[in-house]
Amino acid sequence: VVPVMQPVQKEQKDLQSCKSIISELEVHEDAWPFLLPVNTRQFPTYKKIIKKPMDLSAIKKKLDDNLYKTREEYCEDLRLMFNNCETFNEDDSPVGKAGHNLRSFFETKWNEHFPPT
Ligand SMILES: Cn1cc(C(=O)NCCCNC(=O)c2ccc(F)cc2)ccc1=O
């Protein structure tokens, strides 16, 4: 009989997976545009165009501060980060290409840890 996981264990397993995934993203060669918040002095129009900035350091901090109630909230922030990138950057720009590559890597990892039923 397949044991039913208690909700507490399920949350803990999800948290471990989310931590593991972001650790792999942070060392990916295409992570460089996403490691820190976009520098709004270097890119003065960014705050006007992107209403909700998001980056890997912010997601990592939210994870460590236990601010994600579910793995879906965590996934939403990662997809927000990649969507912001597509909004602000040309697809064939260095940052745009890195964003597409890292998004593809993320979605593959997500499906490995949480196979769609
Ligand atoms: C997501 N996004 C990023 C940029 C962007 O230009 N981002 C920083 C590039 C320069 N920063 C680095 O190269 C770097 C940063 C940290 C690090 F640990 C190693 C290298 C521009 C538009 C945009 O939408």
JSON list of C-alpha atoms and ligand atoms in Angstrom, two decimals:
[
{"chain": "A", "resi": 1, "resn": "VAL", "atom": "CA", "xyz": [0.00, 0.00, 0.00]},
{"chain": "A", "resi": 2, "resn": "VAL", "atom": "CA", "xyz": [1.51, 3.33, -0.99]},
{"chain": "A", "resi": 3, "resn": "PRO", "atom": "CA", "xyz": [1.89, 5.36, 2.23]},
{"chain": "A", "resi": 4, "resn": "VAL", "atom": "CA", "xyz": [0.17, 8.73, 2.15]},
{"chain": "A", "resi": 5, "resn": "MET", "atom": "CA", "xyz": [2.76, 11.46, 3.00]},
{"chain": "A", "resi": 6, "resn": "GLN", "atom": "CA", "xyz": [1.72, 13.73, 5.84]},
{"chain": "A", "resi": 7, "resn": "PRO", "atom": "CA", "xyz": [1.25, 17.36, 4.67]},
{"chain": "A", "resi": 8, "resn": "VAL", "atom": "CA", "xyz": [4.29, 18.40, 6.76]},
{"chain": "A", "resi": 9, "resn": "GLN", "atom": "CA", "xyz": [6.61, 15.94, 5.03]},
{"chain": "A", "resi": 10, "resn": "LYS", "atom": "CA", "xyz": [5.21, 16.95, 1.63]},
{"chain": "A", "resi": 11, "resn": "GLU", "atom": "CA", "xyz": [5.98, 20.61, 2.32]},
{"chain": "A", "resi": 12, "resn": "GLN", "atom": "CA", "xyz": [9.50, 19.73, 3.48]},
{"chain": "A", "resi": 13, "resn": "LYS", "atom": "CA", "xyz": [10.15, 17.61, 0.38]},
{"chain": "A", "resi": 14, "resn": "ASP", "atom": "CA", "xyz": [8.91, 20.48, -1.81]},
{"chain": "A", "resi": 15, "resn": "LEU", "atom": "CA", "xyz": [11.15, 22.96, 0.02]},
{"chain": "A", "resi": 16, "resn": "GLN", "atom": "CA", "xyz": [14.18, 20.74, -0.50]},
{"chain": "A", "resi": 17, "resn": "SER", "atom": "CA", "xyz": [13.42, 20.48, -4.20]},
{"chain": "A", "resi": 18, "resn": "CYS", "atom": "CA", "xyz": [12.98, 24.25, -4.54]},
{"chain": "A", "resi": 19, "resn": "LYS", "atom": "CA", "xyz": [16.30, 24.86, -2.78]},
{"chain": "A", "resi": 20, "resn": "SER", "atom": "CA", "xyz": [18.03, 22.27, -4.96]},
{"chain": "A", "resi": 21, "resn": "ILE", "atom": "CA", "xyz": [16.63, 23.78, -8.18]},
{"chain": "A", "resi": 22, "resn": "ILE", "atom": "CA", "xyz": [17.67, 27.37, -7.35]},
{"chain": "A", "resi": 23, "resn": "SER", "atom": "CA", "xyz": [21.17, 26.17, -6.41]},
{"chain": "A", "resi": 24, "resn": "GLU", "atom": "CA", "xyz": [21.50, 24.62, -9.86]},
{"chain": "A", "resi": 25, "resn": "LEU", "atom": "CA", "xyz": [20.17, 27.78, -11.52]},
{"chain": "A", "resi": 26, "resn": "GLU", "atom": "CA", "xyz": [22.67, 29.97, -9.64]},
{"chain": "A", "resi": 27, "resn": "VAL", "atom": "CA", "xyz": [25.69, 28.10, -11.04]},
{"chain": "A", "resi": 28, "resn": "HIS", "atom": "CA", "xyz": [24.33, 27.78, -14.59]},
{"chain": "A", "resi": 29, "resn": "GLU", "atom": "CA", "xyz": [26.50, 29.61, -17.12]},
{"chain": "A", "resi": 30, "resn": "ASP", "atom": "CA", "xyz": [23.46, 31.61, -18.30]},
{"chain": "A", "resi": 31, "resn": "ALA", "atom": "CA", "xyz": [22.54, 32.81, -14.78]},
{"chain": "A", "resi": 32, "resn": "TRP", "atom": "CA", "xyz": [24.73, 35.96, -14.89]},
{"chain": "A", "resi": 33, "resn": "PRO", "atom": "CA", "xyz": [21.89, 38.40, -15.80]},
{"chain": "A", "resi": 34, "resn": "PHE", "atom": "CA", "xyz": [19.72, 37.06, -12.98]},
{"chain": "A", "resi": 35, "resn": "LEU", "atom": "CA", "xyz": [22.05, 36.74, -9.99]},
{"chain": "A", "resi": 36, "resn": "LEU", "atom": "CA", "xyz": [21.31, 40.25, -8.72]},
{"chain": "A", "resi": 37, "resn": "PRO", "atom": "CA", "xyz": [18.51, 42.79, -9.23]},
{"chain": "A", "resi": 38, "resn": "VAL", "atom": "CA", "xyz": [18.74, 44.68, -12.54]},
{"chain": "A", "resi": 39, "resn": "ASN", "atom": "CA", "xyz": [20.82, 47.83, -11.94]},
{"chain": "A", "resi": 40, "resn": "THR", "atom": "CA", "xyz": [18.33, 50.67, -12.44]},
{"chain": "A", "resi": 41, "resn": "ARG", "atom": "CA", "xyz": [21.14, 53.26, -12.66]},
{"chain": "A", "resi": 42, "resn": "GLN", "atom": "CA", "xyz": [22.61, 51.29, -15.56]},
{"chain": "A", "resi": 43, "resn": "PHE", "atom": "CA", "xyz": [19.10, 50.75, -17.01]},
{"chain": "A", "resi": 44, "resn": "PRO", "atom": "CA", "xyz": [17.05, 53.85, -16.02]},
{"chain": "A", "resi": 45, "resn": "THR", "atom": "CA", "xyz": [13.87, 52.77, -17.91]},
{"chain": "A", "resi": 46, "resn": "TYR", "atom": "CA", "xyz": [13.72, 49.38, -16.15]},
{"chain": "A", "resi": 47, "resn": "LYS", "atom": "CA", "xyz": [11.57, 50.45, -13.18]},
{"chain": "A", "resi": 48, "resn": "LYS", "atom": "CA", "xyz": [9.06, 52.15, -15.49]},
{"chain": "A", "resi": 49, "resn": "ILE", "atom": "CA", "xyz": [8.71, 49.15, -17.82]},
{"chain": "A", "resi": 50, "resn": "ILE", "atom": "CA", "xyz": [8.95, 46.26, -15.29]},
{"chain": "A", "resi": 51, "resn": "LYS", "atom": "CA", "xyz": [6.34, 46.60, -12.54]},
{"chain": "A", "resi": 52, "resn": "LYS", "atom": "CA", "xyz": [7.52, 43.65, -10.46]},
{"chain": "A", "resi": 53, "resn": "PRO", "atom": "CA", "xyz": [11.30, 43.12, -10.65]},
{"chain": "A", "resi": 54, "resn": "MET", "atom": "CA", "xyz": [12.48, 39.65, -9.62]},
{"chain": "A", "resi": 55, "resn": "ASP", "atom": "CA", "xyz": [15.89, 37.96, -9.54]},
{"chain": "A", "resi": 56, "resn": "LEU", "atom": "CA", "xyz": [17.52, 34.80, -8.16]},
{"chain": "A", "resi": 57, "resn": "SER", "atom": "CA", "xyz": [18.90, 36.51, -5.03]},
{"chain": "A", "resi": 58, "resn": "ALA", "atom": "CA", "xyz": [15.41, 37.74, -4.11]},
{"chain": "A", "resi": 59, "resn": "ILE", "atom": "CA", "xyz": [13.89, 34.29, -4.66]},
{"chain": "A", "resi": 60, "resn": "LYS", "atom": "CA", "xyz": [16.67, 32.63, -2.64]},
{"chain": "A", "resi": 61, "resn": "LYS", "atom": "CA", "xyz": [16.04, 35.08, 0.23]},
{"chain": "A", "resi": 62, "resn": "LYS", "atom": "CA", "xyz": [12.28, 34.47, 0.16]},
{"chain": "A", "resi": 63, "resn": "LEU", "atom": "CA", "xyz": [12.98, 30.72, 0.26]},
{"chain": "A", "resi": 64, "resn": "ASP", "atom": "CA", "xyz": [15.40, 31.08, 3.19]},
{"chain": "A", "resi": 65, "resn": "ASP", "atom": "CA", "xyz": [12.96, 33.40, 5.03]},
{"chain": "A", "resi": 66, "resn": "ASN", "atom": "CA", "xyz": [10.16, 30.83, 4.55]},
{"chain": "A", "resi": 67, "resn": "LEU", "atom": "CA", "xyz": [8.01, 33.32, 2.61]},
{"chain": "A", "resi": 68, "resn": "TYR", "atom": "CA", "xyz": [6.72, 30.78, 0.06]},
{"chain": "A", "resi": 69, "resn": "LYS", "atom": "CA", "xyz": [3.59, 28.99, 1.24]},
{"chain": "A", "resi": 70, "resn": "THR", "atom": "CA", "xyz": [3.62, 26.59, -1.74]},
{"chain": "A", "resi": 71, "resn": "ARG", "atom": "CA", "xyz": [5.99, 25.43, -4.48]},
{"chain": "A", "resi": 72, "resn": "GLU", "atom": "CA", "xyz": [3.60, 27.12, -6.93]},
{"chain": "A", "resi": 73, "resn": "GLU", "atom": "CA", "xyz": [4.32, 30.55, -5.42]},
{"chain": "A", "resi": 74, "resn": "TYR", "atom": "CA", "xyz": [8.06, 29.89, -5.87]},
{"chain": "A", "resi": 75, "resn": "CYS", "atom": "CA", "xyz": [7.50, 28.77, -9.48]},
{"chain": "A", "resi": 76, "resn": "GLU", "atom": "CA", "xyz": [5.45, 31.93, -10.12]},
{"chain": "A", "resi": 77, "resn": "ASP", "atom": "CA", "xyz": [8.39, 34.16, -9.06]},
{"chain": "A", "resi": 78, "resn": "LEU", "atom": "CA", "xyz": [10.79, 32.30, -11.36]},
{"chain": "A", "resi": 79, "resn": "ARG", "atom": "CA", "xyz": [8.39, 32.63, -14.29]},
{"chain": "A", "resi": 80, "resn": "LEU", "atom": "CA", "xyz": [7.92, 36.33, -13.42]},
{"chain": "A", "resi": 81, "resn": "MET", "atom": "CA", "xyz": [11.70, 36.76, -13.62]},
{"chain": "A", "resi": 82, "resn": "PHE", "atom": "CA", "xyz": [11.87, 35.09, -17.04]},
{"chain": "A", "resi": 83, "resn": "ASN", "atom": "CA", "xyz": [8.82, 37.00, -18.35]},
{"chain": "A", "resi": 84, "resn": "ASN", "atom": "CA", "xyz": [10.35, 40.31, -17.17]},
{"chain": "A", "resi": 85, "resn": "CYS", "atom": "CA", "xyz": [13.46, 39.37, -19.15]},
{"chain": "A", "resi": 86, "resn": "GLU", "atom": "CA", "xyz": [11.44, 38.75, -22.32]},
{"chain": "A", "resi": 87, "resn": "THR", "atom": "CA", "xyz": [9.63, 42.08, -21.86]},
{"chain": "A", "resi": 88, "resn": "PHE", "atom": "CA", "xyz": [12.82, 44.12, -21.51]},
{"chain": "A", "resi": 89, "resn": "ASN", "atom": "CA", "xyz": [15.24, 42.32, -23.84]},
{"chain": "A", "resi": 90, "resn": "GLU", "atom": "CA", "xyz": [15.35, 41.33, -27.51]},
{"chain": "A", "resi": 91, "resn": "ASP", "atom": "CA", "xyz": [15.25, 37.55, -28.00]},
{"chain": "A", "resi": 92, "resn": "ASP", "atom": "CA", "xyz": [18.57, 37.63, -29.90]},
{"chain": "A", "resi": 93, "resn": "SER", "atom": "CA", "xyz": [20.36, 39.83, -27.34]},
{"chain": "A", "resi": 94, "resn": "PRO", "atom": "CA", "xyz": [22.89, 38.25, -24.92]},
{"chain": "A", "resi": 95, "resn": "VAL", "atom": "CA", "xyz": [20.54, 38.72, -21.93]},
{"chain": "A", "resi": 96, "resn": "GLY", "atom": "CA", "xyz": [17.51, 37.62, -23.97]},
{"chain": "A", "resi": 97, "resn": "LYS", "atom": "CA", "xyz": [19.24, 34.43, -25.09]},
{"chain": "A", "resi": 98, "resn": "ALA", "atom": "CA", "xyz": [20.45, 33.69, -21.54]},
{"chain": "A", "resi": 99, "resn": "GLY", "atom": "CA", "xyz": [16.87, 34.11, -20.32]},
{"chain": "A", "resi": 100, "resn": "HIS", "atom": "CA", "xyz": [15.47, 31.62, -22.83]},
{"chain": "A", "resi": 101, "resn": "ASN", "atom": "CA", "xyz": [18.23, 29.12, -22.02]},
{"chain": "A", "resi": 102, "resn": "LEU", "atom": "CA", "xyz": [17.85, 29.41, -18.25]},
{"chain": "A", "resi": 103, "resn": "ARG", "atom": "CA", "xyz": [14.05, 29.21, -18.48]},
{"chain": "A", "resi": 104, "resn": "SER", "atom": "CA", "xyz": [14.32, 25.98, -20.49]},
{"chain": "A", "resi": 105, "resn": "PHE", "atom": "CA", "xyz": [16.76, 24.57, -17.92]},
{"chain": "A", "resi": 106, "resn": "PHE", "atom": "CA", "xyz": [14.41, 25.57, -15.07]},
{"chain": "A", "resi": 107, "resn": "GLU", "atom": "CA", "xyz": [11.27, 24.06, -16.63]},
{"chain": "A", "resi": 108, "resn": "THR", "atom": "CA", "xyz": [13.12, 20.78, -17.23]},
{"chain": "A", "resi": 109, "resn": "LYS", "atom": "CA", "xyz": [14.29, 20.67, -13.59]},
{"chain": "A", "resi": 110, "resn": "TRP", "atom": "CA", "xyz": [10.77, 21.56, -12.42]},
{"chain": "A", "resi": 111, "resn": "ASN", "atom": "CA", "xyz": [9.30, 18.62, -14.32]},
{"chain": "A", "resi": 112, "resn": "GLU", "atom": "CA", "xyz": [12.00, 16.29, -12.97]},
{"chain": "A", "resi": 113, "resn": "HIS", "atom": "CA", "xyz": [11.15, 17.18, -9.37]},
{"chain": "A", "resi": 114, "resn": "PHE", "atom": "CA", "xyz": [7.40, 17.52, -9.91]},
{"chain": "A", "resi": 115, "resn": "PRO", "atom": "CA", "xyz": [6.33, 15.31, -12.83]},
{"chain": "A", "resi": 116, "resn": "PRO", "atom": "CA", "xyz": [3.05, 16.49, -14.35]},
{"chain": "A", "resi": 117, "resn": "THR", "atom": "CA", "xyz": [0.38, 13.87, -13.48]},
{"chain": "B", "resi": 1, "resn": "LIG", "atom": "C1", "xyz": [17.66, 40.49, -16.38]},
{"chain": "B", "resi": 1, "resn": "LIG", "atom": "N1", "xyz": [18.42, 41.60, -16.98]},
{"chain": "B", "resi": 1, "resn": "LIG", "atom": "C2", "xyz": [19.76, 41.70, -16.72]},
{"chain": "B", "resi": 1, "resn": "LIG", "atom": "C3", "xyz": [20.49, 42.71, -17.29]},
{"chain": "B", "resi": 1, "resn": "LIG", "atom": "C4", "xyz": [21.95, 42.82, -17.01]},
{"chain": "B", "resi": 1, "resn": "LIG", "atom": "O1", "xyz": [22.69, 43.38, -17.79]},
{"chain": "B", "resi": 1, "resn": "LIG", "atom": "N2", "xyz": [22.40, 42.26, -15.86]},
{"chain": "B", "resi": 1, "resn": "LIG", "atom": "C5", "xyz": [23.72, 42.41, -15.36]},
{"chain": "B", "resi": 1, "resn": "LIG", "atom": "C6", "xyz": [24.84, 42.26, -16.35]},
{"chain": "B", "resi": 1, "resn": "LIG", "atom": "C7", "xyz": [26.12, 42.62, -15.70]},
{"chain": "B", "resi": 1, "resn": "LIG", "atom": "N3", "xyz": [26.29, 41.78, -14.56]},
{"chain": "B", "resi": 1, "resn": "LIG", "atom": "C8", "xyz": [27.09, 40.69, -14.67]},
{"chain": "B", "resi": 1, "resn": "LIG", "atom": "O2", "xyz": [27.63, 40.39, -15.70]},
{"chain": "B", "resi": 1, "resn": "LIG", "atom": "C9", "xyz": [27.22, 39.87, -13.45]},
{"chain": "B", "resi": 1, "resn": "LIG", "atom": "C10", "xyz": [26.40, 40.10, -12.36]},
{"chain": "B", "resi": 1, "resn": "LIG", "atom": "C11", "xyz": [26.55, 39.32, -11.21]},
{"chain": "B", "resi": 1, "resn": "LIG", "atom": "C12", "xyz": [27.52, 38.34, -11.18]},
{"chain": "B", "resi": 1, "resn": "LIG", "atom": "F1", "xyz": [27.68, 37.59, -10.07]},
{"chain": "B", "resi": 1, "resn": "LIG", "atom": "C13", "xyz": [28.33, 38.10, -12.28]},
{"chain": "B", "resi": 1, "resn": "LIG", "atom": "C14", "xyz": [28.20, 38.88, -13.43]},
{"chain": "B", "resi": 1, "resn": "LIG", "atom": "C15", "xyz": [19.88, 43.64, -18.19]},
{"chain": "B", "resi": 1, "resn": "LIG", "atom": "C16", "xyz": [18.52, 43.51, -18.42]},
{"chain": "B", "resi": 1, "resn": "LIG", "atom": "C17", "xyz": [17.76, 42.47, -17.81]},
{"chain": "B", "resi": 1, "resn": "LIG", "atom": "O3", "xyz": [16.55, 42.33, -18.03]}
]
